């Protein structure tokens, strides 16, 4: 019996999804595609170290099966910047010392990128008081929206400062009121 191969677009390249339906998205990215930027932290979706973007939205890749992403566009930290061409978020994390040990940083940056788009799209969070109005960009909002990503080093203040810097410079999401 012939099997049908399915694909997903990962960082701009079509990649064949694994045949094993039990393979998580994280394990497929890390072990099969050698995209090791996304980290395996808790393996229970509680730390956010494995955060990647699927169709522009952040997900915990350890909780998703790879085969569920047929035809999806997946973005990992490897596509956000490189060692020689850092993204604005990566530069801001360096400037504000928001990376500490660096283990959670890829997930933090992927999550921050998606969070900024969520804010630009007007999505409310659990701390947004007026859900009919554009969400205010306050530190409380940013902290709530980033709460799914844990930092064992406790660099949260530095991470928020890095995000604020990028949002202040971004004409779409630059409504920061820090």
CSV table of C-alpha atoms in Angstrom, one decimal:
chain,number,residue,atom,x,y,z
A,1,UNK,CA,0.0,0.0,0.0
A,2,UNK,CA,1.4,3.3,-1.0
A,3,UNK,CA,1.6,6.2,1.5
A,4,UNK,CA,0.9,9.8,0.6
A,5,UNK,CA,3.6,12.2,1.6
A,6,UNK,CA,2.5,15.4,3.2
A,7,UNK,CA,4.5,18.6,3.6
A,8,UNK,CA,4.7,21.8,5.6
A,9,UNK,CA,6.6,25.0,4.8
A,10,UNK,CA,9.3,25.5,7.4
A,11,UNK,CA,11.2,28.7,7.3
A,12,UNK,CA,10.4,29.1,3.6
A,13,UNK,CA,11.2,25.5,2.6
A,14,UNK,CA,8.8,22.7,1.9
A,15,UNK,CA,9.6,19.8,4.2
A,16,UNK,CA,8.2,16.3,4.2
A,17,UNK,CA,6.3,15.6,7.4
A,18,UNK,CA,7.3,12.5,9.4
A,19,UNK,CA,5.4,9.3,8.7
A,20,UNK,CA,5.2,8.5,12.4
A,21,UNK,CA,1.9,10.1,13.5
A,22,UNK,CA,3.2,10.2,17.1
A,23,UNK,CA,6.1,12.5,16.3
A,24,UNK,CA,5.7,15.9,17.9
A,25,UNK,CA,6.3,19.1,16.0
A,26,UNK,CA,9.2,19.9,18.3
A,27,UNK,CA,10.9,16.6,17.8
A,28,UNK,CA,10.4,16.8,14.1
A,29,UNK,CA,11.9,20.3,13.9
A,30,UNK,CA,14.9,19.5,16.2
A,31,UNK,CA,15.7,15.9,15.3
A,32,UNK,CA,14.7,15.5,11.7
A,33,UNK,CA,15.2,19.0,10.3
A,34,UNK,CA,18.1,19.9,12.6
A,35,UNK,CA,16.4,23.2,13.6
A,36,UNK,CA,17.6,23.1,17.2
A,37,UNK,CA,16.8,26.7,18.2
A,38,UNK,CA,13.5,25.7,19.7
A,39,UNK,CA,14.2,24.0,23.0
A,40,UNK,CA,12.7,21.1,24.8
A,41,UNK,CA,12.1,22.4,28.3
A,42,UNK,CA,9.3,20.9,30.3
A,43,UNK,CA,7.8,18.8,27.5
A,44,UNK,CA,4.4,19.6,28.9
A,45,UNK,CA,3.6,23.0,27.4
A,46,UNK,CA,4.3,24.9,30.6
A,47,UNK,CA,7.6,26.7,30.0
A,48,UNK,CA,7.3,28.0,26.4
A,49,UNK,CA,10.9,27.1,25.5
A,50,UNK,CA,9.6,25.3,22.4
A,51,UNK,CA,7.4,28.1,21.1
A,52,UNK,CA,7.3,28.4,17.3
A,53,UNK,CA,5.0,30.3,14.9
A,54,UNK,CA,2.4,28.4,12.9
A,55,UNK,CA,0.6,30.6,10.4
A,56,UNK,CA,1.9,33.5,12.4
A,57,UNK,CA,0.5,32.4,15.7
A,58,UNK,CA,2.6,31.1,18.6
A,59,UNK,CA,2.2,27.5,19.7
A,60,UNK,CA,4.0,25.2,22.1
A,61,UNK,CA,5.5,22.7,19.6
A,62,UNK,CA,6.0,20.0,22.2
A,63,UNK,CA,2.2,19.7,22.5
A,64,UNK,CA,1.4,19.5,18.8
A,65,UNK,CA,1.8,16.5,16.5
A,66,UNK,CA,3.8,17.2,13.3
A,67,UNK,CA,1.3,15.6,11.0
A,68,UNK,CA,-1.4,18.0,12.1
A,69,UNK,CA,0.5,20.8,10.2
A,70,UNK,CA,0.1,19.6,6.6
A,71,UNK,CA,0.3,22.7,4.4
A,72,UNK,CA,1.0,25.0,7.3
A,73,UNK,CA,3.6,27.7,7.3
A,74,UNK,CA,5.9,27.2,10.3
A,75,UNK,CA,8.5,29.7,11.5
A,76,UNK,CA,11.2,28.9,14.0
A,77,UNK,CA,13.8,31.1,15.6
A,78,UNK,CA,16.2,30.2,12.8
A,79,UNK,CA,14.2,32.3,10.4
A,80,UNK,CA,13.8,35.3,12.6
A,81,UNK,CA,17.5,36.3,12.5
A,82,UNK,CA,21.0,34.9,12.3
A,83,UNK,CA,24.2,35.4,14.1
A,84,UNK,CA,25.4,37.9,11.5
A,85,UNK,CA,22.0,39.5,10.9
A,86,UNK,CA,20.1,39.8,14.2
A,87,UNK,CA,16.4,40.8,14.1
A,88,UNK,CA,15.3,43.9,16.0
A,89,UNK,CA,14.0,41.7,18.9
A,90,UNK,CA,17.3,39.8,19.1
A,91,UNK,CA,19.3,43.0,19.1
A,92,UNK,CA,17.1,44.4,21.9
A,93,UNK,CA,17.4,41.2,24.0
A,94,UNK,CA,21.2,41.7,23.7
A,95,UNK,CA,21.1,45.4,24.5
A,96,UNK,CA,18.9,44.8,27.6
A,97,UNK,CA,20.6,41.6,28.7
A,98,UNK,CA,17.3,39.8,28.3
A,99,UNK,CA,18.8,36.5,27.4
A,100,UNK,CA,20.7,35.4,30.5
A,101,UNK,CA,21.5,31.7,30.0
A,102,UNK,CA,19.8,31.8,26.6
A,103,UNK,CA,17.8,28.6,26.9
A,104,UNK,CA,14.4,30.2,26.9
A,105,UNK,CA,15.4,33.0,24.5
A,106,UNK,CA,14.3,31.5,21.2
A,107,UNK,CA,10.8,30.8,22.6
A,108,UNK,CA,10.7,34.2,24.2
A,109,UNK,CA,11.5,35.9,20.9
A,110,UNK,CA,9.1,33.8,18.9
A,111,UNK,CA,6.4,34.5,21.5
A,112,UNK,CA,7.2,38.2,21.5
A,113,UNK,CA,7.0,38.5,17.8
A,114,UNK,CA,3.6,36.8,17.7
A,115,UNK,CA,2.4,38.8,20.7
A,116,UNK,CA,3.2,42.1,19.0
A,117,UNK,CA,1.1,41.0,16.1
A,118,UNK,CA,-1.7,40.1,18.4
A,119,UNK,CA,-1.6,43.5,19.9
A,120,UNK,CA,-1.5,45.2,16.5
A,121,UNK,CA,-4.6,43.1,15.6
A,122,UNK,CA,-6.4,44.3,18.7
A,123,UNK,CA,-6.6,41.0,20.6
A,124,UNK,CA,-7.6,41.4,24.2
A,125,UNK,CA,-5.8,39.6,27.0
A,126,UNK,CA,-7.2,38.5,30.4
A,127,UNK,CA,-6.0,41.9,31.9
A,128,UNK,CA,-7.5,44.0,29.2
A,129,UNK,CA,-10.2,46.1,30.9
A,130,UNK,CA,-12.0,47.3,27.8
A,131,UNK,CA,-12.1,44.5,25.2
A,132,UNK,CA,-14.0,46.7,22.7
A,133,UNK,CA,-11.1,49.2,22.6
A,134,UNK,CA,-7.6,48.6,21.2
A,135,UNK,CA,-5.6,47.0,24.0
A,136,UNK,CA,-3.4,49.4,26.0
A,137,UNK,CA,0.2,48.5,25.7
A,138,UNK,CA,1.3,48.6,29.3
A,139,UNK,CA,3.9,46.5,31.2
A,140,UNK,CA,1.0,44.6,32.8
A,141,UNK,CA,-0.4,43.7,29.3
A,142,UNK,CA,3.1,42.7,28.1
A,143,UNK,CA,3.7,40.6,31.2
A,144,UNK,CA,0.4,38.8,30.9
A,145,UNK,CA,0.8,38.1,27.2
A,146,UNK,CA,4.3,36.7,27.8
A,147,UNK,CA,3.3,34.7,30.9
A,148,UNK,CA,3.4,31.4,28.9
A,149,UNK,CA,7.1,31.7,28.6
A,150,UNK,CA,9.2,31.1,31.7
A,151,UNK,CA,12.7,32.3,32.3
A,152,UNK,CA,14.6,30.3,34.9
A,153,UNK,CA,17.2,33.1,35.3
A,154,UNK,CA,14.5,35.7,36.2
A,155,UNK,CA,15.3,38.1,33.3
A,156,UNK,CA,11.7,39.1,33.0
A,157,UNK,CA,12.3,42.9,33.5
A,158,UNK,CA,15.0,42.8,30.8
A,159,UNK,CA,12.8,40.9,28.4
A,160,UNK,CA,10.0,43.4,28.9
A,161,UNK,CA,12.4,46.3,28.3
A,162,UNK,CA,13.6,44.6,25.1
A,163,UNK,CA,10.1,44.2,23.8
A,164,UNK,CA,9.2,47.8,24.7
A,165,UNK,CA,12.2,49.1,22.8
A,166,UNK,CA,11.2,47.2,19.7
A,167,UNK,CA,7.5,48.2,20.0
A,168,UNK,CA,8.4,51.8,20.4
A,169,UNK,CA,10.4,51.7,17.1
A,170,UNK,CA,7.7,49.7,15.2
A,171,UNK,CA,5.2,51.9,13.4
A,172,UNK,CA,2.5,49.1,13.6
A,173,UNK,CA,2.8,48.0,17.1
A,174,UNK,CA,4.5,51.1,18.5
A,175,UNK,CA,1.7,52.2,20.8
A,176,UNK,CA,3.9,51.5,23.9
A,177,UNK,CA,3.0,53.4,27.1
A,178,UNK,CA,5.6,51.9,29.4
